Each structure stands twice: as C-alpha cells, then as structure tokens.
Tab-separated table of C-alpha atoms in Angstrom:
chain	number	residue	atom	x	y	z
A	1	UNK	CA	-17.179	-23.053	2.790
A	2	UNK	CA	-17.212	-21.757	6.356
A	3	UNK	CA	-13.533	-20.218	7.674
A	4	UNK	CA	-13.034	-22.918	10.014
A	5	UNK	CA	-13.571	-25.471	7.690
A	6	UNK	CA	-11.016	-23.536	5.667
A	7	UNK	CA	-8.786	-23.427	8.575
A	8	UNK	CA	-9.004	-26.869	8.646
A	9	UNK	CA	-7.984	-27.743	5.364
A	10	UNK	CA	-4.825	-25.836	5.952
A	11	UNK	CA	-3.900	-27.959	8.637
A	12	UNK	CA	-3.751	-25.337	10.934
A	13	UNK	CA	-4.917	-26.120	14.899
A	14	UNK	CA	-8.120	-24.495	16.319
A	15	UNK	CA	-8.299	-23.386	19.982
A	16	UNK	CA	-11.378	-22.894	22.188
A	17	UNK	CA	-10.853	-20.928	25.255
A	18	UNK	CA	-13.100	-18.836	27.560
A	19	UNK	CA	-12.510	-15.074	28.204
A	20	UNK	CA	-12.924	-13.232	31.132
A	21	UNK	CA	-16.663	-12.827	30.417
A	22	UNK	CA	-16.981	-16.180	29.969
A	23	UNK	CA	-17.630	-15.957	26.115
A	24	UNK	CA	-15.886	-18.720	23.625
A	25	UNK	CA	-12.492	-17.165	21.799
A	26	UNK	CA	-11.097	-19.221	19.040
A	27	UNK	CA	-7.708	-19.217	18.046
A	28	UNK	CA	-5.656	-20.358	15.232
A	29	UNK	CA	-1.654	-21.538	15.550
A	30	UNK	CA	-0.295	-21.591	11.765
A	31	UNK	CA	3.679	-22.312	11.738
A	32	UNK	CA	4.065	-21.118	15.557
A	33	UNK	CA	2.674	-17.820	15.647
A	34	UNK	CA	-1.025	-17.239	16.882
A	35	UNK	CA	-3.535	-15.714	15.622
A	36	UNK	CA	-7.185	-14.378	16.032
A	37	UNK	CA	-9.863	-16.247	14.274
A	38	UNK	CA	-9.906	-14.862	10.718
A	39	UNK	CA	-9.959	-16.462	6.465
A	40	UNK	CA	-7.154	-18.120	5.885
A	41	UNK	CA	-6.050	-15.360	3.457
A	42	UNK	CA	-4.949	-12.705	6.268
A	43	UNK	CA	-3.000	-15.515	8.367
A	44	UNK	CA	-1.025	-16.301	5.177
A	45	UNK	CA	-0.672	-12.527	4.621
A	46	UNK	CA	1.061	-11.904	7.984
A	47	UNK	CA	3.285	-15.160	7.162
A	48	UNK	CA	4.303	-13.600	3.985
A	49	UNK	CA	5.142	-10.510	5.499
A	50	UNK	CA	7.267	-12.347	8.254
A	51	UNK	CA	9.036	-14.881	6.190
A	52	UNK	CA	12.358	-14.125	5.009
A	53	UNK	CA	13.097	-17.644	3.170
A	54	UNK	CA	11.863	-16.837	-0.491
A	55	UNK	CA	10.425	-20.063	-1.188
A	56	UNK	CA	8.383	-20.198	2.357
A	57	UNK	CA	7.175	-16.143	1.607
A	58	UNK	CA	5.984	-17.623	-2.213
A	59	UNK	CA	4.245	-20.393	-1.135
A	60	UNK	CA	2.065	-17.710	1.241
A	61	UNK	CA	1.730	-15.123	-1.554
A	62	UNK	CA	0.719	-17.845	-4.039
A	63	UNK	CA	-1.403	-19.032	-1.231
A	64	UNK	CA	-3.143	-15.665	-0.985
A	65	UNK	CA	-3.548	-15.334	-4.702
A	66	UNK	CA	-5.930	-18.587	-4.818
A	67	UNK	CA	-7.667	-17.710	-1.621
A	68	UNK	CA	-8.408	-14.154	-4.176
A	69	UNK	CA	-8.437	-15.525	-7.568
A	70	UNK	CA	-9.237	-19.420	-7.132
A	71	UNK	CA	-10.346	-19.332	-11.008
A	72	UNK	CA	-6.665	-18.365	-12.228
A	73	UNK	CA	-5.676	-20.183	-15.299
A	74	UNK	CA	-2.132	-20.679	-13.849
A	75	UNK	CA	1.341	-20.825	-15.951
A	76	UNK	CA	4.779	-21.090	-14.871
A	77	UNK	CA	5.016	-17.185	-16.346
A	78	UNK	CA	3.205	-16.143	-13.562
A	79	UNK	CA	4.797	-18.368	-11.064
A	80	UNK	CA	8.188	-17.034	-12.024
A	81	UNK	CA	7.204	-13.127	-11.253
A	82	UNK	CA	5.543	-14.278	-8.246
A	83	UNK	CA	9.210	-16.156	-7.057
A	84	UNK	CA	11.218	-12.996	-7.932
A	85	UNK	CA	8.754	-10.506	-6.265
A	86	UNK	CA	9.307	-12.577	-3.339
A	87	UNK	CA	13.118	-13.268	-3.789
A	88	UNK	CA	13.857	-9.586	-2.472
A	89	UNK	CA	15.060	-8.072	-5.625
A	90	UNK	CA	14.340	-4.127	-4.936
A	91	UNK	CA	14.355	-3.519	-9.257
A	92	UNK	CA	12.164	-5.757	-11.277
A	93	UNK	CA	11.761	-4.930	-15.101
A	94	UNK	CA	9.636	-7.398	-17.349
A	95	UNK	CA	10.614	-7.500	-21.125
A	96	UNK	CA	8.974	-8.946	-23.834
A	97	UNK	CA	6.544	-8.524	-26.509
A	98	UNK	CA	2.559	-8.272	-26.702
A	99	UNK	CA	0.317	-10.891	-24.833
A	100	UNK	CA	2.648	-12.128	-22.421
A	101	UNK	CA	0.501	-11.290	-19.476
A	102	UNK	CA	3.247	-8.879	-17.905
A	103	UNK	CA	0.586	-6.046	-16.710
A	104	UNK	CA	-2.308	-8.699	-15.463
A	105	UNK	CA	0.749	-9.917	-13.158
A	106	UNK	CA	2.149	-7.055	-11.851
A	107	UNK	CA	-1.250	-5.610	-10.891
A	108	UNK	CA	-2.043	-8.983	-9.010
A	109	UNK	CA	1.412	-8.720	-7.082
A	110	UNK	CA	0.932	-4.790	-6.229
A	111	UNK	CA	-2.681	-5.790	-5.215
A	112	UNK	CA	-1.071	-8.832	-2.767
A	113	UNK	CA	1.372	-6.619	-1.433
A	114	UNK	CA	-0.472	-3.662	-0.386
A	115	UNK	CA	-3.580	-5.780	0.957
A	116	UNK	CA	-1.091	-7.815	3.038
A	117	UNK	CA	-1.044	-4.718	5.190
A	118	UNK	CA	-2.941	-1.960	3.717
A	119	UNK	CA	-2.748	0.513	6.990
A	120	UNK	CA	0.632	0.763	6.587
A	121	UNK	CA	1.925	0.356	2.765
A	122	UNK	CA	1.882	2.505	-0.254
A	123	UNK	CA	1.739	1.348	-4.039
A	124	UNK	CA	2.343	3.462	-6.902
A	125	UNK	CA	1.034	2.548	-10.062
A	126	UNK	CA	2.619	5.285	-12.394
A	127	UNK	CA	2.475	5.935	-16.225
A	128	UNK	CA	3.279	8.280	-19.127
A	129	UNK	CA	-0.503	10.046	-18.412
A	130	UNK	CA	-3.624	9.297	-15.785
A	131	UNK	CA	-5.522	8.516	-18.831
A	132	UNK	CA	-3.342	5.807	-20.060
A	133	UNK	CA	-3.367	4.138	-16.962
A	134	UNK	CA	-7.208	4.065	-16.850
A	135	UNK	CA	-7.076	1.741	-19.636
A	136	UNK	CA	-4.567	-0.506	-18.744
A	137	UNK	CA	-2.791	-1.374	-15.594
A	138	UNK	CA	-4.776	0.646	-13.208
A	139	UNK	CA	-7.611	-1.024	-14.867
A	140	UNK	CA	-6.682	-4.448	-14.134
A	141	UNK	CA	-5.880	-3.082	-10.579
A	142	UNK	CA	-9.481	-2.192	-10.315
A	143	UNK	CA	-11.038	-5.116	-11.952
A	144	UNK	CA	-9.565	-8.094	-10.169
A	145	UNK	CA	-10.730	-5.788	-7.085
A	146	UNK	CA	-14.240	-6.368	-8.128
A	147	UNK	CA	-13.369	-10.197	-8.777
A	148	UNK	CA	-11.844	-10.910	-5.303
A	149	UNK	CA	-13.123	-13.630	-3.704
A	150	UNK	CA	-11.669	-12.551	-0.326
A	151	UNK	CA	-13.857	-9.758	1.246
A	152	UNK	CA	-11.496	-7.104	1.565
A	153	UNK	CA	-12.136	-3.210	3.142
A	154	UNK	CA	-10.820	-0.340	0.953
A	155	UNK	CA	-12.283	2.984	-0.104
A	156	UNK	CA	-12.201	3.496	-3.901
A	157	UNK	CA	-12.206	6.602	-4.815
A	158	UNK	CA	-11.938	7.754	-8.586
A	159	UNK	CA	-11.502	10.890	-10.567
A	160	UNK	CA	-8.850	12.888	-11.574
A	161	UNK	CA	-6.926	11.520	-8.637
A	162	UNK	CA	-7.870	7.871	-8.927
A	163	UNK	CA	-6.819	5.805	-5.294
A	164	UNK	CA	-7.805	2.927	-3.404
A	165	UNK	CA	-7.451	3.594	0.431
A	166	UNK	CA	-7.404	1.449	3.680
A	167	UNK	CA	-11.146	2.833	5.593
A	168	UNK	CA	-9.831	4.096	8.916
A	169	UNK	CA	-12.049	5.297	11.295
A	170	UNK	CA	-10.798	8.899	12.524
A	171	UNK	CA	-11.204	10.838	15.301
A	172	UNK	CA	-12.677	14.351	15.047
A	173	UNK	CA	-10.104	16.591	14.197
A	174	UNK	CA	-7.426	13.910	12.905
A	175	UNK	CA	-6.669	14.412	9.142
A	176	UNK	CA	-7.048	11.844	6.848
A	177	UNK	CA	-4.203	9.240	5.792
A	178	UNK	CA	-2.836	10.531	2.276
A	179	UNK	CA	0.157	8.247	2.851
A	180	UNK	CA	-0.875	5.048	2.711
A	181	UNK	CA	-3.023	3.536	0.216
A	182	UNK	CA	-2.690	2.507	-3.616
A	183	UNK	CA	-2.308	5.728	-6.349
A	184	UNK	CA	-2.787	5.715	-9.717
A	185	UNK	CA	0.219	8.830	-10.557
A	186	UNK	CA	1.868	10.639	-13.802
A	187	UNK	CA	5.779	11.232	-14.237
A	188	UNK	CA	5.846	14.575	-15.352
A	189	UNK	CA	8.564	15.614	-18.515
A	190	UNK	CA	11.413	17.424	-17.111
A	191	UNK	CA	14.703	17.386	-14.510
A	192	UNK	CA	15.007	14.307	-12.225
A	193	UNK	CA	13.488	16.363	-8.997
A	194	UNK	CA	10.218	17.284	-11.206
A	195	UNK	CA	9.476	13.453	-12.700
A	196	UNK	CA	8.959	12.344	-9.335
A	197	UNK	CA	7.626	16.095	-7.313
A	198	UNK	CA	3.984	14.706	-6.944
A	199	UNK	CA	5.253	11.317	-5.278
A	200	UNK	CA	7.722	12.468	-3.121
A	201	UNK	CA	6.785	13.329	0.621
A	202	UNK	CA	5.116	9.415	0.707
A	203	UNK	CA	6.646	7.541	3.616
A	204	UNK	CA	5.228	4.311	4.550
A	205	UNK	CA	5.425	2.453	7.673
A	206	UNK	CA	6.022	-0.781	6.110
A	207	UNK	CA	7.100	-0.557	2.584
A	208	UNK	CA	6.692	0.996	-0.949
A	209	UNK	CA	6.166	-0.237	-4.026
A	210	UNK	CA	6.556	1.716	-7.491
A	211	UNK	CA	4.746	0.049	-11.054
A	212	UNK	CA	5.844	2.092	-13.938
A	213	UNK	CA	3.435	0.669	-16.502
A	214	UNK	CA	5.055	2.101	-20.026
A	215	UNK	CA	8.353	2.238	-18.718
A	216	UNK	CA	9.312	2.376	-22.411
A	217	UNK	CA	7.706	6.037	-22.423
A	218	UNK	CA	7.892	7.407	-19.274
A	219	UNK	CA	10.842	10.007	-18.988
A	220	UNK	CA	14.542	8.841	-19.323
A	221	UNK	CA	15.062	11.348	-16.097
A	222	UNK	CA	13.333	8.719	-13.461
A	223	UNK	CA	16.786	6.500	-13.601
A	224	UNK	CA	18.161	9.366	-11.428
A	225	UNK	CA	14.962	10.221	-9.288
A	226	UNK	CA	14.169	6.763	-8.394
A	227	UNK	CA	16.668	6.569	-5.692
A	228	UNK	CA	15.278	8.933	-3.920
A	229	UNK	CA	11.687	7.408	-3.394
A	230	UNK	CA	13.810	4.168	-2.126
A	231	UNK	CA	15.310	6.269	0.822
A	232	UNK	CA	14.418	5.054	4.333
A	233	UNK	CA	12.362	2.173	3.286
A	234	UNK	CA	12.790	-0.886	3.767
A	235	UNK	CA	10.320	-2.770	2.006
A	236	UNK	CA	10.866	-1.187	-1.051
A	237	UNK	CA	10.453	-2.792	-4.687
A	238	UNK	CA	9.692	-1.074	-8.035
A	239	UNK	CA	8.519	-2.920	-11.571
A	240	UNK	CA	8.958	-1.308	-14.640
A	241	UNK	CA	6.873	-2.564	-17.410
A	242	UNK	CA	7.201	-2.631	-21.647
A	243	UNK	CA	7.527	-3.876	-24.841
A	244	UNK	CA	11.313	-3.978	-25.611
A	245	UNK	CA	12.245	-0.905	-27.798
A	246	UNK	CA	15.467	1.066	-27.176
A	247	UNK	CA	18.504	0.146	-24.592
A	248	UNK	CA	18.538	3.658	-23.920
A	249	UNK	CA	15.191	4.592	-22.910
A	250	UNK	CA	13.738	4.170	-19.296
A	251	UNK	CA	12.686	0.614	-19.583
A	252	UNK	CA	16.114	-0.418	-21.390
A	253	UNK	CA	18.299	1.026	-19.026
A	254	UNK	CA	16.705	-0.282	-15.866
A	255	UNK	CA	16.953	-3.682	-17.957
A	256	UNK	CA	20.692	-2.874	-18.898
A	257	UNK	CA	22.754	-6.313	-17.555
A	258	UNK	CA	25.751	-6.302	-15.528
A	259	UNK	CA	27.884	-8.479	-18.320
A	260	UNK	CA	27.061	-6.347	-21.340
A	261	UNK	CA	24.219	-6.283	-23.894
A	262	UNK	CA	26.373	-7.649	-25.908
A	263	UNK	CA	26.865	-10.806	-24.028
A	264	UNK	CA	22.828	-11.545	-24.034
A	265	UNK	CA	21.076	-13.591	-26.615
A	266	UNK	CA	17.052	-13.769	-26.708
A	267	UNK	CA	17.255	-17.021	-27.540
A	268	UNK	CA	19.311	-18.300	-25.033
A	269	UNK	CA	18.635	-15.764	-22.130
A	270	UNK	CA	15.258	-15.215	-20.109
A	271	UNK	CA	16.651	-13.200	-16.945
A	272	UNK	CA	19.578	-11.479	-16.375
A	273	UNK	CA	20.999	-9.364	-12.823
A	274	UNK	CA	20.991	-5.607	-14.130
A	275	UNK	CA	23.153	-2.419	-13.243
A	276	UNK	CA	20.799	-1.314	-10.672
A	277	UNK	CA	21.218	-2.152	-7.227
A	278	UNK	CA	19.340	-5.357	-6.716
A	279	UNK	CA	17.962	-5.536	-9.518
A	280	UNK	CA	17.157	-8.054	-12.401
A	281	UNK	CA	15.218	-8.221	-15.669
A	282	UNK	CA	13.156	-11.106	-16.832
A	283	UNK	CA	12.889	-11.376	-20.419
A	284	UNK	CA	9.736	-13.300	-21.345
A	285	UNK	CA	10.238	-14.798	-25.414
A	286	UNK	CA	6.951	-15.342	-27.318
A	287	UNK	CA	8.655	-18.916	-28.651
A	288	UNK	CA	8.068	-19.869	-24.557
A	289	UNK	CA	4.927	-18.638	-23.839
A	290	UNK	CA	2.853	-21.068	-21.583
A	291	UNK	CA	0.322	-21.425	-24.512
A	292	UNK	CA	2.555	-23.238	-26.719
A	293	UNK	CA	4.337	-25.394	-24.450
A	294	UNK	CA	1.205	-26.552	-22.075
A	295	UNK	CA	0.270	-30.342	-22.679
A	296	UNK	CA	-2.976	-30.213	-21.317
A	297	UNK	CA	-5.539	-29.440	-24.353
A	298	UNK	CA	-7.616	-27.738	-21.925
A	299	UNK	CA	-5.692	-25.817	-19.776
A	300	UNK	CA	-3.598	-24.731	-23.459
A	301	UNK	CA	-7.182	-23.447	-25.203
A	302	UNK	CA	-8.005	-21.595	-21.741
A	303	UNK	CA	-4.495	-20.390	-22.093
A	304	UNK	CA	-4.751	-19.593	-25.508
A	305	UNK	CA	-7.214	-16.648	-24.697
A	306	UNK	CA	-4.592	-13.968	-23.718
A	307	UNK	CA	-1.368	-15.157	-24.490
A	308	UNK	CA	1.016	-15.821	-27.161
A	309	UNK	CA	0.574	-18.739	-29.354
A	310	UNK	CA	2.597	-20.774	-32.223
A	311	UNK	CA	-0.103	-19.818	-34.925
A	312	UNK	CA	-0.295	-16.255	-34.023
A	313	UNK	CA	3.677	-15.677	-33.801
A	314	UNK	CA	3.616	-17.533	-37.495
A	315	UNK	CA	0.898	-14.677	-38.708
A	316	UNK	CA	2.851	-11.777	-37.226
A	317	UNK	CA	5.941	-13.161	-38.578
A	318	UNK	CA	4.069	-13.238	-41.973
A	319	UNK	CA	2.516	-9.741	-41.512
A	320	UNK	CA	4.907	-8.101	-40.235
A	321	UNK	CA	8.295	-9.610	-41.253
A	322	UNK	CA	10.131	-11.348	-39.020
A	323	UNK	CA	13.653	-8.972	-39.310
A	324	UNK	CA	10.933	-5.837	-39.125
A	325	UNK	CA	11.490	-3.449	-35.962
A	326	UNK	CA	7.570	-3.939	-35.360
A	327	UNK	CA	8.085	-7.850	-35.136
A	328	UNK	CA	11.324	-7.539	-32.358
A	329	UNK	CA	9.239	-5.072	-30.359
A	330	UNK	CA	6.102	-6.330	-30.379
A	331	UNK	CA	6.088	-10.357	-30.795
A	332	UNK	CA	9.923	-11.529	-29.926
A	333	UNK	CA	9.620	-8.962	-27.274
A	334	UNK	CA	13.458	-7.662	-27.253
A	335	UNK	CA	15.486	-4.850	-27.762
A	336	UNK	CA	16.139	-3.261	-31.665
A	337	UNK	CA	19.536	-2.173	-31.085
A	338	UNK	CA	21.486	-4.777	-29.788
C-alpha cells in the first residue's frame, strides 16, 4: 500500500499546494500539527515525542510498533510495558520467571524510542559481558531490525564495539557523532565511578535510555552510579531486566517497593512503585501469562510458542519441585528470600 493511501486510512487530511517553482508539495495535518509528506510511522513518531498525556503518547508508540511489526502476536503483557514506558516512569524493572517475553519487549521499546528521533537520542543496551549480550537482548535488537517493515536509515556496525548509528552526512573535517546512536556496553566489576567509566561523557540532545539486560548479575555498585548517567537529561528512562533471585542484588534492589517486601505477595501483586525515584517494578507471574488465559484457540497456540503455559508450569513444578529455589526463580518468577 502506497503512503497516501496509508495516510488516508489514518484519517489524516492531505494538502496540495504549489511552490515557488511551481512544483506540487503535499502536506499532511495529523492532530493540528503539519507535516511533510512522509509513512505514517514518522508522523506518529513526532506525536509520541510531543504528547505528554500517557494514553495519547501509547496509542502513537503502539501505533508505530504495527506500522514496524504488523505480524506481532499481541498480549496484554506487552501492552502493559508499552503503557508504563510511556507513563513517564524514569526506573522500570521487569520481574518474573523464564518465557515471559520481558527481553523481546524491552528491545522493541528501546528500538521505538531511539528511531523516534535517532539524530538526537542515545540507548544503552548494557550487560554482565559484550558476549552475553550478543546472544540475547542485543540480538533481538538486531533481529527485529532486519524484520522492520518500516524502511528505516541506520549504520550497523558490529565487532567488538557492536552499535547501530543514525547515517549523517559530514562535512570534511567534522568528526563523527559518537554520542548519539544505540550501544551494545559492559558494566565493569568495581567502585560505582568504574561500573559506569565507559558510558559516561554520553549527552544526548533529546533523551537517554539505559537496558540492563541481566540486571540480576550485573554489579550491585550501578545502584549508586546510575544517578549520574540521569544528570541533565530529560528524557531519561532505564529498564533493568531478570529472573527474580536475591532482594539484594542489582535487579532486587531497583525492584525494592516503597511499603516493604514484606507487604508484597506474588499472588496478589503484579506492580508495585519502588524506592527509586520514579520508579516502579512490574512483576509478571507465570499463573497469568497471556498463553493460558487467551480464549482464542488460535491466537493461544501462536501464543503458546514463546511463552509460559499451564502444561509447562505443571512439568516444571513436577521437575523441579514447586518449593525448590530453581522453581521461584525461574517459573513463578519472584524473589527467594522474601
């Protein structure tokens, strides 16, 4: 489909108008604002970036995810980390157990946000070593790049340094933009200052976002050193990522909730506000995973495929023992020593 048929469908007005040479220039008006003639996808970018209702800057990100990824098997997991992303909170940390779909998400949100302005944002995607991130996170990042249906201009560039860049023309002489761009980084063992040393000096002109993929692993030091990469910005929103293990490693204590661990119940509780500033955890149980719950035989099967289901919580349960550490950690999905 052509974009102005596209542009049509959104209900969006088309104007014709003549230039000063005489040549046709089309415009499009979506929600009062103008815009050159373009897929729908970048109009709903720059009305993402400019809403500040969350529900009207959701229904553009959502809208830019199906313009990307119209094949999406959609759940109401994903629509919930796509609501909080764009609810403002500046600390995100998902919790829960295997096959919940937490990394798949949070690669299609830090792909969203930096290609809704990619000259002038910066995404982290950081993890315990460059070679763990290969094979997970950073390799969804790079996959559902190849599956875009959007056309979309980056520079890939891979390595020991593995990035994905916004292709500005220079002029001679100018050095190349190092700031802005999406970086696959390591937190290095050590004091707060040296977690963080190969990250700092990154200031964005519109916004930073920080995935720490194995937050359970990464060092306990980056609850002090994160501040620091939030300084100055004002788009600024980091996701920590794992499989429940201890309250007092990285992941747990960015998850720690304002009333208590003792006053949470996985049964009972999927999201809590957290000690950091802004910040909330969502706790995603295995007994409400999309797969069980969906009505549609179809949609459930397709569903099926990659995340948690009643038969295969039953066999872990029977494998592994439903009191065993390995059972809270990796199928219920919460915390050992609460």
């Amino acid at each position: 489909m052509d974009i102005i048929n596209l542009i049509r469908e959104e209900g969006w007005s088309i104007q014709k108008t003549k230039n000063s040479a005489n040549q046709d220039v089309i415009t499009i008006t979506a929600e009062g604002k103008e815009f050159p003639l373009r897929h729908p996808f970048f109009i709903h970018a720059a009305l993402y970036n400019a809403a500040k209702n969350p529900e009207i800057k959701y229904n553009h990100f959502k809208a830019m995810h199906d313009y990307m990824w119209p094949d999406t098997v959609w759940h109401y997991w994903t629509e919930r980390r796509f609501r909080k992303h764009c609810a403002g909170y500046k600390y995100i940390t998902y919790a829960g157990g295997a096959n919940i779909g937490k990394s798949m998400d949070a690669a299609k949100i830090a792909l969203l946000f930096f290609f809704a302005n990619p000259k002038g944002r910066t995404v982290l995607i950081a993890s315990t070593s460059l070679a763990s991130l290969s094979s997970r996170i950073w390799g969804y990042v790079t996959n559902l790049l190849r599956q875009s249906k959007v056309e979309l201009k980056y520079k890939y560039t891979g390595g020991t340094a593995p990035k994905i860049l916004f292709p500005v023309i220079q002029k001679r002489g100018d050095p190349p933009d190092t700031i802005h761009g999406m970086f696959a980084v390591a937190a290095k063992q050590g004091a707060p200052e040296d977690v963080i040393s190969p990250w700092i000096g990154r200031h964005p002109d519109d916004g930073l976002m920080v995935v720490l993929d194995e937050a359970t692993d990464m060092p306990d030091a980056l609850v002090d050193a994160l501040p620091n990469l939030e300084k100055g910005q004002e788009r600024y929103q980091l996701m920590a990522i794992g499989n429940s293990n201890k309250t007092s490693d990285l992941h747990g204590s960015l998850s720690t909730p304002q009333v208590g661990w003792e006053n949470i119940d996985p049964m009972r509780d999927s999201e809590w506000l957290t000690n950091q500033k802004d910040g909330i955890c969502l706790f995603f149980s295995c007994y409400e995973s999309p797969a069980i719950h969906e009505q549609d035989p179809v949609k459930k099967a397709r569903l099926s495929k990659f995340l948690m289901t009643k038969e295969a919580i039953e066999q872990e349960a029977l494998t592994r023992g439903i009191n065993s550490e390995a059972f809270k950690r990796f199928t219920l999905g919460f915390w050992q020593d609460t």
